[in-house]
Coordinates of C-alpha atoms in Angstrom, one line a residue:
M3 CA -11.5 19.0 24.8
R4 CA -13.8 17.8 27.6
M5 CA -14.9 14.2 27.1
S6 CA -18.3 15.1 28.5
Q7 CA -18.8 17.2 25.4
M8 CA -17.0 15.1 22.8
F9 CA -18.9 13.6 19.9
G10 CA -18.5 9.8 19.8
R11 CA -18.1 7.2 22.5
T12 CA -16.0 4.2 23.3
L13 CA -17.3 0.7 22.8
R14 CA -16.8 -2.3 25.1
E15 CA -16.9 -4.8 22.3
A16 CA -15.4 -4.7 18.8
P17 CA -17.7 -4.9 15.7
A18 CA -18.4 -8.5 14.7
D19 CA -16.6 -8.1 11.4
A20 CA -13.5 -6.6 12.9
E21 CA -10.7 -9.2 12.6
I22 CA -7.5 -7.2 12.9
A23 CA -6.3 -5.1 15.9
S24 CA -6.4 -1.7 14.1
H25 CA -10.0 -2.2 13.0
Q26 CA -11.1 -3.4 16.4
L27 CA -9.4 -0.6 18.3
L28 CA -10.2 2.3 16.0
A29 CA -13.9 1.3 16.2
R30 CA -13.9 0.6 20.0
A31 CA -11.9 3.8 20.8
G32 CA -14.4 6.0 18.9
F33 CA -12.3 6.9 15.9
I34 CA -14.3 5.5 13.0
R35 CA -17.9 4.3 12.3
P36 CA -19.0 2.3 9.2
M37 CA -21.7 3.6 6.9
A38 CA -21.4 0.9 4.1
A39 CA -18.9 -1.7 2.9
G40 CA -15.6 0.1 2.7
I41 CA -17.1 3.5 3.5
Y42 CA -16.4 5.1 6.9
S43 CA -17.0 8.3 8.9
Y44 CA -14.1 9.7 10.7
L45 CA -15.1 10.9 14.2
P46 CA -13.3 13.8 15.9
L47 CA -10.4 11.7 17.3
A48 CA -9.6 10.2 13.9
R49 CA -10.0 13.6 12.2
R50 CA -7.5 15.1 14.5
T51 CA -5.0 12.3 13.8
L52 CA -5.6 12.7 10.1
D53 CA -5.0 16.4 10.4
K54 CA -1.7 15.8 12.0
I55 CA -0.7 13.2 9.3
E56 CA -1.7 15.8 6.6
K57 CA 0.3 18.5 8.4
I58 CA 3.4 16.4 8.4
I59 CA 2.9 15.6 4.7
R60 CA 2.5 19.3 3.9
E61 CA 5.6 20.3 5.8
E62 CA 7.8 17.7 4.1
L63 CA 6.5 18.4 0.6
N64 CA 6.7 22.2 1.0
A65 CA 10.3 21.8 2.2
I66 CA 11.2 20.4 -1.3
G67 CA 9.3 23.0 -3.2
G68 CA 5.8 21.4 -3.3
Q69 CA 2.8 23.6 -4.0
E70 CA -0.6 22.6 -2.8
V71 CA -3.6 22.6 -5.3
T72 CA -7.1 21.2 -5.3
M73 CA -8.2 19.4 -8.4
P74 CA -11.7 18.2 -9.4
V75 CA -13.0 14.9 -8.0
V76 CA -15.5 14.7 -10.9
Q77 CA -13.8 14.7 -14.3
P78 CA -15.0 14.4 -17.9
A79 CA -14.3 10.9 -19.3
S80 CA -12.7 12.5 -22.4
F81 CA -9.5 13.1 -20.5
W82 CA -9.3 9.4 -19.4
Q83 CA -10.2 8.4 -23.0
Q84 CA -7.3 10.4 -24.3
S85 CA -4.9 8.7 -21.9
G86 CA -6.4 5.3 -22.6
R87 CA -7.2 4.4 -19.0
W88 CA -10.9 4.7 -19.5
Y89 CA -10.6 1.5 -21.5
R90 CA -8.1 -0.3 -19.3
I91 CA -9.6 0.2 -15.8
G92 CA -12.5 -2.0 -14.9
A93 CA -15.4 -1.7 -12.4
E94 CA -13.2 -0.2 -9.7
M95 CA -13.5 3.2 -11.5
G96 CA -16.6 5.2 -10.6
R97 CA -18.3 6.0 -13.9
F98 CA -21.6 7.9 -14.4
K99 CA -23.3 10.3 -16.8
D100 CA -24.2 13.9 -16.0
R101 CA -27.6 15.3 -16.6
I102 CA -27.1 15.8 -20.3
G103 CA -25.6 12.3 -20.8
R104 CA -21.9 13.0 -20.9
D105 CA -19.6 10.3 -19.5
M106 CA -18.0 11.3 -16.3
V107 CA -15.4 9.8 -13.9
L108 CA -15.3 9.9 -10.1
A109 CA -11.5 10.3 -10.0
M110 CA -9.3 7.6 -8.4
T111 CA -6.2 9.7 -9.3
H112 CA -5.3 12.9 -11.2
E113 CA -2.6 12.2 -13.8
E114 CA -4.8 13.4 -16.6
V115 CA -5.9 16.5 -14.8
V116 CA -2.2 17.4 -14.0
A117 CA -1.2 16.9 -17.6
D118 CA -4.2 19.2 -18.7
L119 CA -3.2 21.9 -16.1
A120 CA 0.4 21.7 -17.3
R121 CA -0.7 22.0 -20.9
Q122 CA -2.5 25.3 -20.0
E123 CA 0.1 26.7 -17.7
I124 CA 3.6 25.5 -18.8
H125 CA 4.9 27.0 -22.0
S126 CA 8.6 27.5 -21.5
Y127 CA 11.5 25.6 -20.0
R128 CA 11.8 28.6 -17.6
Q129 CA 8.6 27.3 -15.9
L130 CA 10.2 24.0 -15.1
P131 CA 10.7 22.1 -12.8
R132 CA 7.5 22.2 -10.7
L133 CA 6.1 20.0 -7.9
M134 CA 2.4 20.1 -7.0
Y135 CA 0.3 18.1 -4.6
Q136 CA -3.2 17.7 -3.1
I137 CA -4.7 15.8 -0.2
Q138 CA -8.3 14.7 -1.1
A139 CA -10.9 12.1 -0.6
K140 CA -10.6 9.4 -3.4
W141 CA -12.8 6.7 -4.7
Y142 CA -11.7 3.2 -5.7
D143 CA -14.6 0.7 -5.9
D144 CA -12.7 -2.3 -4.4
P145 CA -14.7 -5.5 -4.8
H146 CA -13.4 -6.8 -1.5
P147 CA -13.2 -4.1 1.1
R148 CA -12.0 -5.4 4.5
D149 CA -10.2 -4.7 7.8
G150 CA -11.5 -1.3 8.5
L151 CA -9.4 1.5 6.9
V152 CA -6.9 -1.0 5.6
R153 CA -8.9 -1.7 2.4
V154 CA -11.7 0.7 1.7
R155 CA -13.6 2.2 -1.3
E156 CA -13.4 5.8 -0.2
F157 CA -10.2 7.1 1.5
V158 CA -8.1 10.2 2.0
G159 CA -5.1 10.2 -0.1
L160 CA -2.1 12.4 -1.0
E161 CA -1.2 12.7 -4.7
S162 CA 2.0 14.6 -5.7
Y163 CA 3.2 15.2 -9.2
S164 CA 6.5 16.4 -10.6
L165 CA 6.9 18.3 -13.9
D166 CA 10.3 18.3 -15.5
R167 CA 12.2 19.1 -18.7
D168 CA 13.9 15.8 -19.0
E169 CA 14.7 12.4 -17.4
E170 CA 17.5 14.0 -15.3
G171 CA 15.0 16.3 -13.7
L172 CA 12.6 13.5 -13.1
E173 CA 15.3 11.5 -11.4
A174 CA 16.1 14.5 -9.1
H175 CA 12.5 14.9 -8.1
Y176 CA 12.2 11.1 -7.6
R177 CA 15.1 11.1 -5.2
A178 CA 13.7 14.1 -3.4
L179 CA 10.2 12.6 -3.0
Y180 CA 11.7 9.3 -1.9
Q181 CA 13.5 11.0 1.0
A182 CA 10.4 13.2 1.8
Y183 CA 8.2 10.2 2.0
L184 CA 10.6 8.4 4.3
K185 CA 10.6 11.5 6.5
V186 CA 6.7 11.4 6.6
F187 CA 6.6 7.8 7.6
N188 CA 9.3 8.2 10.2
R189 CA 7.7 11.2 11.8
C190 CA 4.5 9.2 11.9
G191 CA 6.3 6.4 13.8
L192 CA 5.7 3.8 11.0
P193 CA 8.5 1.4 9.9
V194 CA 8.5 0.9 6.1
L195 CA 10.5 -1.0 3.5
V196 CA 10.9 0.4 0.0
V197 CA 10.6 -2.1 -2.8
Q198 CA 10.5 -2.1 -6.6
S199 CA 6.9 -2.4 -7.7
D200 CA 4.7 -2.8 -10.7
V201 CA 3.6 0.3 -12.6
G202 CA 0.1 -1.1 -12.8
Q203 CA -2.7 1.0 -14.2
T204 CA -0.8 4.2 -13.6
G205 CA 1.8 3.1 -16.1
G206 CA 5.2 4.6 -16.7
Q207 CA 8.8 3.5 -16.7
A208 CA 9.4 2.4 -13.1
A209 CA 7.8 2.4 -9.7
H210 CA 8.6 1.8 -6.0
A211 CA 6.3 1.1 -3.1
F212 CA 6.6 1.9 0.6
I213 CA 5.5 -1.2 2.5
Y214 CA 4.6 -1.6 6.1
P215 CA 5.6 -5.2 7.1
T216 CA 2.7 -7.1 8.6
Q217 CA 1.3 -10.6 8.2
M218 CA -2.2 -9.3 7.6
G219 CA -0.9 -7.4 4.4
D220 CA -2.2 -8.2 1.0
D221 CA 1.0 -7.5 -0.8
T222 CA 4.1 -9.7 -0.9
A223 CA 7.7 -8.6 -1.3
M224 CA 10.8 -10.7 -2.0
L225 CA 13.8 -9.6 0.0
C226 CA 17.5 -10.4 0.0
S227 CA 19.2 -9.9 3.3
T228 CA 22.7 -10.1 1.7
C229 CA 22.6 -7.4 -0.9
G230 CA 19.4 -5.5 0.0
F231 CA 17.4 -6.3 -3.1
A232 CA 13.7 -5.8 -2.5
A233 CA 10.9 -6.1 -5.0
N234 CA 7.2 -6.8 -5.1
R235 CA 6.7 -10.5 -5.8
K236 CA 4.4 -9.6 -8.7
I237 CA 7.4 -8.4 -10.7
A238 CA 10.5 -9.7 -8.8
P239 CA 13.1 -11.2 -11.1
F240 CA 15.1 -14.1 -9.7
R241 CA 17.9 -16.4 -10.8
K242 CA 16.3 -19.7 -11.9
T243 CA 17.9 -23.0 -11.0
L244 CA 18.5 -24.8 -14.3
P245 CA 19.0 -28.6 -14.7
L246 CA 22.1 -30.2 -16.1
E247 CA 22.4 -30.5 -19.8
E248 CA 21.3 -33.8 -21.3
P249 CA 20.7 -35.0 -24.9
L250 CA 17.2 -34.3 -26.3
L251 CA 15.2 -37.5 -26.5
P252 CA 12.3 -38.3 -28.9
T253 CA 8.8 -37.7 -27.5
E254 CA 7.0 -40.7 -26.1
L255 CA 3.3 -41.1 -25.4
V256 CA 2.7 -42.4 -21.9
L257 CA -0.6 -43.5 -20.2
T258 CA -1.3 -41.2 -17.1
P259 CA -4.9 -41.9 -15.9
D260 CA -6.4 -39.4 -13.5
C261 CA -3.3 -37.2 -13.6
K262 CA -4.8 -33.8 -14.1
T263 CA -2.5 -31.8 -11.8
I264 CA 1.3 -31.5 -11.7
E265 CA 1.2 -33.1 -8.2
D266 CA -0.6 -36.1 -9.5
L267 CA 1.6 -36.4 -12.6
A268 CA 4.9 -36.1 -10.7
N269 CA 3.8 -38.7 -8.1
F270 CA 2.5 -41.1 -10.8
L271 CA 5.7 -41.0 -12.8
S272 CA 8.0 -40.7 -9.8
I273 CA 9.7 -37.6 -11.2
P274 CA 10.3 -34.2 -9.6
K275 CA 8.0 -31.4 -10.6
A276 CA 10.9 -29.6 -12.3
K277 CA 10.7 -32.4 -15.0
T278 CA 7.2 -31.4 -15.9
A279 CA 5.7 -28.6 -18.0
K280 CA 2.8 -26.7 -16.4
A281 CA -0.1 -25.4 -18.6
V282 CA -2.0 -22.4 -17.4
F283 CA -4.9 -21.1 -19.4
L284 CA -6.2 -17.5 -19.1
V285 CA -8.3 -15.2 -21.1
A286 CA -6.7 -11.8 -21.7
T287 CA -8.5 -8.6 -22.5
L288 CA -6.4 -6.9 -25.1
R289 CA -6.8 -3.5 -26.8
E290 CA -6.0 -3.3 -30.4
Q291 CA -6.8 -0.4 -32.8
G292 CA -9.0 1.2 -30.2
K293 CA -11.1 -1.9 -29.6
E294 CA -11.1 -4.5 -26.8
L295 CA -11.0 -8.1 -27.6
E296 CA -10.5 -11.3 -25.6
R297 CA -8.0 -14.0 -26.5
V298 CA -7.1 -17.3 -24.8
V299 CA -3.5 -17.3 -23.5
F300 CA -1.7 -20.6 -23.0
A301 CA 1.1 -20.0 -20.5
V302 CA 3.7 -22.7 -20.3
L303 CA 6.3 -22.9 -17.4
R304 CA 8.1 -25.6 -15.5
G305 CA 6.1 -27.6 -13.0
D306 CA 8.0 -26.4 -10.0
M307 CA 7.2 -22.7 -10.7
E308 CA 4.2 -20.5 -10.3
L309 CA 2.8 -18.1 -12.9
S310 CA 3.1 -14.3 -12.2
E311 CA 0.0 -12.9 -13.8
T312 CA 1.4 -9.4 -13.5
K313 CA 4.5 -10.3 -15.5
L314 CA 2.3 -12.1 -18.1
A315 CA -0.1 -9.1 -18.4
N316 CA 2.8 -6.6 -18.7
L317 CA 4.5 -8.8 -21.4
I318 CA 1.4 -9.1 -23.7
G319 CA -0.2 -5.8 -22.8
A320 CA -3.3 -7.3 -21.3
V321 CA -5.8 -4.9 -19.8
A322 CA -7.2 -7.8 -17.7
L323 CA -6.7 -11.5 -17.1
R324 CA -9.2 -14.1 -16.0
P325 CA -9.2 -18.0 -15.8
A326 CA -10.3 -19.7 -19.0
T327 CA -13.3 -22.0 -18.9
E328 CA -13.1 -25.6 -20.1
E329 CA -15.0 -24.6 -23.2
E330 CA -12.5 -21.9 -24.0
I331 CA -9.6 -24.2 -23.4
S332 CA -11.2 -26.8 -25.7
S333 CA -11.7 -24.2 -28.4
T334 CA -7.9 -23.9 -28.8
G335 CA -7.6 -27.6 -29.6
A336 CA -6.2 -28.4 -26.1
V337 CA -7.7 -31.0 -23.8
P338 CA -8.4 -29.7 -20.2
G339 CA -6.2 -31.5 -17.7
Y340 CA -4.0 -32.9 -20.4
A341 CA -3.2 -29.8 -22.4
S342 CA -0.1 -29.6 -24.5
P343 CA 1.3 -26.6 -26.4
I344 CA 2.1 -29.1 -29.2
G345 CA -0.5 -28.6 -32.0
V346 CA -2.3 -25.7 -30.3
T347 CA -3.1 -23.0 -32.9
Q348 CA -5.9 -20.9 -31.5
A349 CA -4.2 -19.5 -28.5
L350 CA -1.5 -17.0 -27.7
V351 CA 1.3 -19.2 -26.5
V352 CA 3.7 -17.7 -23.9
V353 CA 6.6 -19.7 -22.6
D354 CA 8.7 -19.0 -19.5
D355 CA 12.4 -18.6 -20.4
A356 CA 13.5 -21.4 -18.1
L357 CA 12.0 -23.9 -20.7
L358 CA 14.9 -22.9 -23.0
H359 CA 17.2 -24.8 -20.6
S360 CA 15.0 -27.5 -19.3
P361 CA 15.2 -30.5 -21.5
N362 CA 13.0 -33.6 -21.8
L363 CA 9.9 -32.4 -19.8
V364 CA 6.7 -34.3 -19.4
A365 CA 3.8 -32.3 -20.9
G366 CA 0.2 -33.0 -21.8
A367 CA -0.6 -34.9 -24.9
N368 CA -3.9 -33.2 -25.8
R369 CA -5.4 -36.7 -25.3
Q370 CA -7.5 -37.7 -22.3
G371 CA -5.5 -39.8 -19.9
Y372 CA -2.1 -39.4 -21.7
H373 CA 1.0 -37.2 -21.4
L374 CA 4.1 -36.9 -23.6
R375 CA 7.6 -37.6 -22.3
N376 CA 10.7 -35.7 -23.6
V377 CA 8.9 -32.5 -24.7
N378 CA 11.5 -29.9 -25.6
F379 CA 11.2 -26.2 -26.5
P380 CA 11.7 -24.9 -29.1
R381 CA 12.2 -28.2 -30.9
D382 CA 8.6 -29.5 -30.4
F383 CA 6.5 -26.3 -30.4
E384 CA 6.6 -22.6 -31.0
A385 CA 5.7 -19.6 -28.9
D386 CA 4.4 -16.1 -29.5
F387 CA 6.4 -14.8 -26.5
V388 CA 9.4 -16.1 -24.5
A389 CA 10.2 -14.3 -21.3
D390 CA 10.3 -14.5 -17.5
I391 CA 6.7 -15.1 -16.4
A392 CA 7.4 -17.0 -13.2
A393 CA 6.7 -15.7 -9.7
A394 CA 9.6 -15.7 -7.3
Q395 CA 9.2 -18.1 -4.3
E396 CA 10.7 -18.3 -0.9
G397 CA 14.4 -19.5 -1.2
D398 CA 14.8 -18.7 -4.9
A399 CA 18.1 -17.2 -5.7
C400 CA 18.5 -13.4 -5.7
I401 CA 19.0 -12.0 -9.2
T402 CA 21.9 -9.8 -7.9
C403 CA 23.9 -11.9 -5.6
E404 CA 22.3 -15.4 -5.7
S405 CA 21.5 -15.6 -2.0
G406 CA 18.2 -17.0 -1.0
L407 CA 15.2 -14.7 -1.2
R408 CA 12.8 -14.2 1.7
L409 CA 9.1 -13.6 1.3
M410 CA 7.5 -10.8 3.4
R411 CA 3.9 -9.8 3.6
G412 CA 2.9 -6.2 4.0
L413 CA 0.7 -3.3 3.2
V414 CA 1.5 -0.6 0.7
V415 CA 1.1 2.8 2.3
G416 CA 2.8 4.9 -0.4
D417 CA 4.1 4.6 -4.0
M418 CA 6.1 6.4 -6.6
F419 CA 6.0 6.2 -10.4
K420 CA 8.3 7.5 -13.1
L421 CA 5.6 8.4 -15.6
G422 CA 7.9 9.9 -18.2
T423 CA 5.9 11.3 -21.1
R424 CA 3.0 8.7 -20.9
F425 CA 0.3 11.2 -19.9
S426 CA 1.8 14.4 -21.2
E427 CA 2.1 13.0 -24.7
A428 CA -1.5 11.7 -24.6
L429 CA -2.8 15.1 -23.6
G430 CA -0.5 17.3 -25.7
C431 CA 1.5 18.8 -22.8
A432 CA 4.6 20.4 -24.3
Y433 CA 6.9 23.4 -23.7
L434 CA 9.5 25.3 -25.7
D435 CA 13.0 24.3 -24.6
V436 CA 16.1 26.6 -24.5
D437 CA 16.8 25.8 -28.2
G438 CA 13.3 26.9 -29.2
Q439 CA 12.1 23.4 -30.0
P440 CA 8.9 22.0 -28.5
K441 CA 9.5 19.1 -26.0
V442 CA 7.1 17.0 -24.0
V443 CA 6.9 17.6 -20.2
V444 CA 8.3 14.6 -18.2
M445 CA 6.1 13.6 -15.3
G446 CA 6.3 11.7 -12.0
A447 CA 3.5 10.6 -9.7
Y448 CA 3.8 9.9 -5.9
G449 CA 1.0 8.9 -3.5
I450 CA 0.3 8.1 0.1
N451 CA -2.9 6.5 1.3
C452 CA -3.5 8.6 4.5
S453 CA -6.5 6.5 5.7
R454 CA -4.4 3.3 5.4
L455 CA -1.5 5.1 7.0
L456 CA -3.7 5.9 10.0
A457 CA -4.7 2.2 10.3
C458 CA -1.1 1.0 10.0
I459 CA 0.0 3.3 12.8
A460 CA -2.7 1.9 15.0
E461 CA -1.6 -1.6 13.9
E462 CA 2.0 -0.9 14.8
H463 CA 1.3 0.9 18.1
H464 CA -1.0 -0.9 20.4
D465 CA -1.0 -3.5 23.2
E466 CA -3.7 -5.7 24.7
H467 CA -5.3 -2.7 26.4
G468 CA -5.7 -0.4 23.4
L469 CA -3.9 2.1 21.2
M470 CA -0.6 3.7 21.8
W471 CA -0.2 6.7 19.6
P472 CA 3.1 8.3 18.7
M473 CA 3.3 11.9 20.1
S474 CA 3.4 13.3 16.5
V475 CA 0.0 12.0 15.4
A476 CA -1.9 11.4 18.7
P477 CA -5.2 13.2 18.5
Y478 CA -4.4 14.8 21.9
Q479 CA -1.0 14.6 23.7
V480 CA -2.3 14.3 27.3
H481 CA -5.3 12.4 28.8
L482 CA -6.2 14.2 31.9
I483 CA -8.4 12.2 34.3
L484 CA -10.3 13.6 37.2
L485 CA -11.2 11.3 40.1
K486 CA -13.4 13.3 42.5
G487 CA -12.8 12.7 46.2
T488 CA -14.7 13.5 49.3
D489 CA -12.0 15.0 51.5
A490 CA -10.8 18.6 51.9
F491 CA -8.8 18.5 48.7
D492 CA -10.8 19.9 45.8
S493 CA -9.6 17.6 43.1
A494 CA -12.1 19.1 40.6
Q495 CA -10.7 22.6 41.1
V496 CA -7.1 21.4 40.7
A497 CA -7.9 19.4 37.5
E498 CA -9.7 22.4 36.0
K499 CA -6.8 24.7 36.7
L500 CA -4.3 22.2 35.3
Y501 CA -6.4 21.7 32.2
L502 CA -6.4 25.5 31.5
E503 CA -2.7 25.8 32.3
L504 CA -1.7 23.0 30.0
T505 CA -3.8 24.3 27.2
A506 CA -2.4 27.8 27.6
N507 CA 1.1 26.3 27.2
G508 CA 0.1 24.7 23.8
V509 CA -0.5 21.2 25.2
E510 CA -3.4 19.3 23.6
V511 CA -5.5 17.9 26.4
L512 CA -8.4 15.5 26.4
F513 CA -10.0 16.1 29.8
D514 CA -12.1 13.2 31.2
D515 CA -14.5 15.2 33.3
R516 CA -17.3 12.6 33.0
Q517 CA -19.3 11.2 35.9
E518 CA -17.9 7.7 35.4
S519 CA -16.1 5.2 37.7
P520 CA -12.3 5.2 37.9
G521 CA -12.2 1.8 36.2
V522 CA -14.2 3.1 33.1
K523 CA -12.0 6.2 32.9
F524 CA -8.7 4.2 33.1
N525 CA -9.9 1.7 30.6
D526 CA -11.0 4.4 28.1
A527 CA -7.6 6.1 28.6
D528 CA -5.8 2.9 27.7
L529 CA -8.1 2.3 24.8
I530 CA -7.8 5.7 23.2
G531 CA -4.0 5.6 23.8
L532 CA -2.8 9.1 24.2
P533 CA 0.9 9.4 25.0
L534 CA 0.7 10.8 28.5
R535 CA -1.9 10.2 31.2
L536 CA -2.3 12.6 34.2
T537 CA -4.6 11.6 37.0
V538 CA -5.8 14.1 39.6
S539 CA -7.2 12.3 42.6
Q540 CA -7.5 12.7 46.4
R541 CA -4.7 10.2 46.7
S542 CA -2.3 12.1 44.4
L543 CA -3.2 15.5 46.0
A544 CA -2.5 14.0 49.4
E545 CA 1.1 13.5 48.1
N546 CA 1.0 17.1 46.8
G547 CA 1.1 16.1 43.1
V548 CA -0.5 14.4 40.1
E549 CA -0.1 10.9 38.9
F550 CA 2.1 10.9 35.8
K551 CA 2.1 7.8 33.4
P552 CA 3.4 7.5 29.9
R553 CA 1.0 5.2 27.9
H554 CA 3.8 2.9 26.8
L555 CA 5.3 2.3 30.3
P556 CA 3.9 0.4 33.3
A557 CA 5.5 2.7 35.9
R558 CA 3.6 5.6 37.5
E559 CA 4.9 8.4 39.5
I560 CA 3.7 11.4 41.5
V561 CA 4.9 14.7 40.0
P562 CA 4.6 17.9 42.1
L563 CA 2.0 20.3 40.8
D564 CA 4.5 23.2 40.5
S565 CA 6.7 21.2 38.1
L566 CA 4.1 19.2 36.2
V567 CA 3.6 21.5 33.2
Q568 CA 7.3 21.7 32.6
R569 CA 7.6 17.9 32.9
V570 CA 4.9 17.4 30.3
L571 CA 6.5 19.9 27.9
E572 CA 9.9 18.2 28.2
V573 CA 8.5 14.7 27.7
R574 CA 6.5 15.9 24.7
Q575 CA 9.5 17.5 23.1
D576 CA 11.7 14.5 23.7
K577 CA 9.2 12.2 22.0
L578 CA 8.9 14.6 19.0
N579 CA 12.7 14.8 18.8
E580 CA 13.0 11.0 18.6
L581 CA 10.8 10.9 15.6
S582 CA 12.4 13.9 14.0
T583 CA 15.8 12.4 14.3
R584 CA 14.7 9.3 12.4
A585 CA 13.2 11.5 9.8
R586 CA 16.4 13.5 9.3
E587 CA 18.3 10.3 8.9
G588 CA 15.8 9.1 6.2
F589 CA 15.5 5.7 8.0
A590 CA 14.0 2.8 6.1
L591 CA 13.9 -0.8 7.1
Q592 CA 16.4 -3.0 5.4
P593 CA 15.7 -6.7 4.5
N594 CA 18.2 -8.0 7.1
E595 CA 16.5 -6.0 9.8
L596 CA 13.3 -7.9 9.1
L597 CA 15.1 -11.2 10.0
K598 CA 15.8 -10.1 13.6
P599 CA 13.7 -11.5 16.5
D600 CA 12.3 -8.0 17.2
S601 CA 11.1 -7.6 13.7
H602 CA 8.1 -5.3 13.0
E603 CA 6.5 -8.1 11.0
G604 CA 3.4 -9.7 12.5

């Protein structure tokens, strides 16, 4: 491609709303342009990189038996109603009515469609297992799009789905997809950590997420560098530190003026936060007998702990949670700021299991300006649920080996779900097994956010001058720069011949043939970040060669013209081999690697 003909241009300044490197550089280098909040156009350079990411994905999924399909973006709501997700997913789902008034969905994902297809196509155990996938634009109406392609409303995503006879088949597919996804990320040059995660709106039995470690991430994982435990903080279990046993004392009313927070209360009474009981009021949207209703939830946990809303929602089956208003708190019989579970009757009371072993806590008294000492559960109040609802914190003990956990921020670029029979049962997807009996198809779902993956590669591979694409996903492999001279050497003729020769040898070349100054051309080359830069100038030709510079190295050298093409081919292959080697090894970051000084985090 000649830059004089390429659609799109580089920018000297980043957009005003671009805060992170990938957003700034992808915009400045002419890869993306915004249309609306969270909605972007992909210009030719970005499209080429996306094509390469998608090619890698196709190669790895085809290698394990994947078959590509294309499923409808627009779907009848009836399928989502059968699965129940129509009622559980909020405004992030694109809902509309067609011309005759039928409810329709702008699909975020395709579990229902896959179950319907399997219902039509799969009738016998002989037709299982199967693995299908698609790469398609998807819609998720995120209320807070930000950071360019990191968090958008429309994005390009891979969805793959496994269909099996039983749990054993699902486990085999799950392992195969796990390795295939690691190969994809390794070939793209992106370090990832695999963690246990929440099944979320997709549902199912278990889930894992592939996280790119970065401080600008909106997900948090808890890691153990000793045993390798890794889980999303939303669901991570941990070993709770319990106090020494002591005799249960009678409750005692104590004056605590202006102590509406745990911090205030602990300071006023000169006690540790672990000797207090924290009250958290939320309103849960629950679905019972096909109808949605709201109910106030009173979560009680020790004052030194934080509530995990995900654990709470999963425990009580909440479709959604929101903070309760003071009026809603008062309606339960509790007093805001001084709330106590003692005597509360109009709320769903959920108690963290640490309270079973935490005697004589200070809790609210449901009386303005007062608390109760020596509150004990279950002696003094009852609960509708008792379970782990606390969020793990930095330094908490690992559930497996009791070492201290470390908190890591990151971005989820891929995920996996063991769906089981959740969708196939809902949509009547069954087959006749070898014994002639009907059985429900067992499903798995696996996704990669290709748009976010592109942004994360840019976030990982850049310097102060611009992008630094890995060879496998670079929009072009070589940036050929022509600097026209005034002497006898016809640099334009040499550059033209080199462009044609490289292209004929299968090398992807971006040829800067523009009438721009050397400074502009070099700055744009660094900004766009192709792996190799070749400069044809009167100076290089005077030395009977072309200036050769890898983007990631400061050193430049003059390579003779007669050996230049072979040198480019060798360097290209070496770079691709490095990524392929990591892919064959199935490399994934381990928690202890993230503790090293050269960590990829940040």
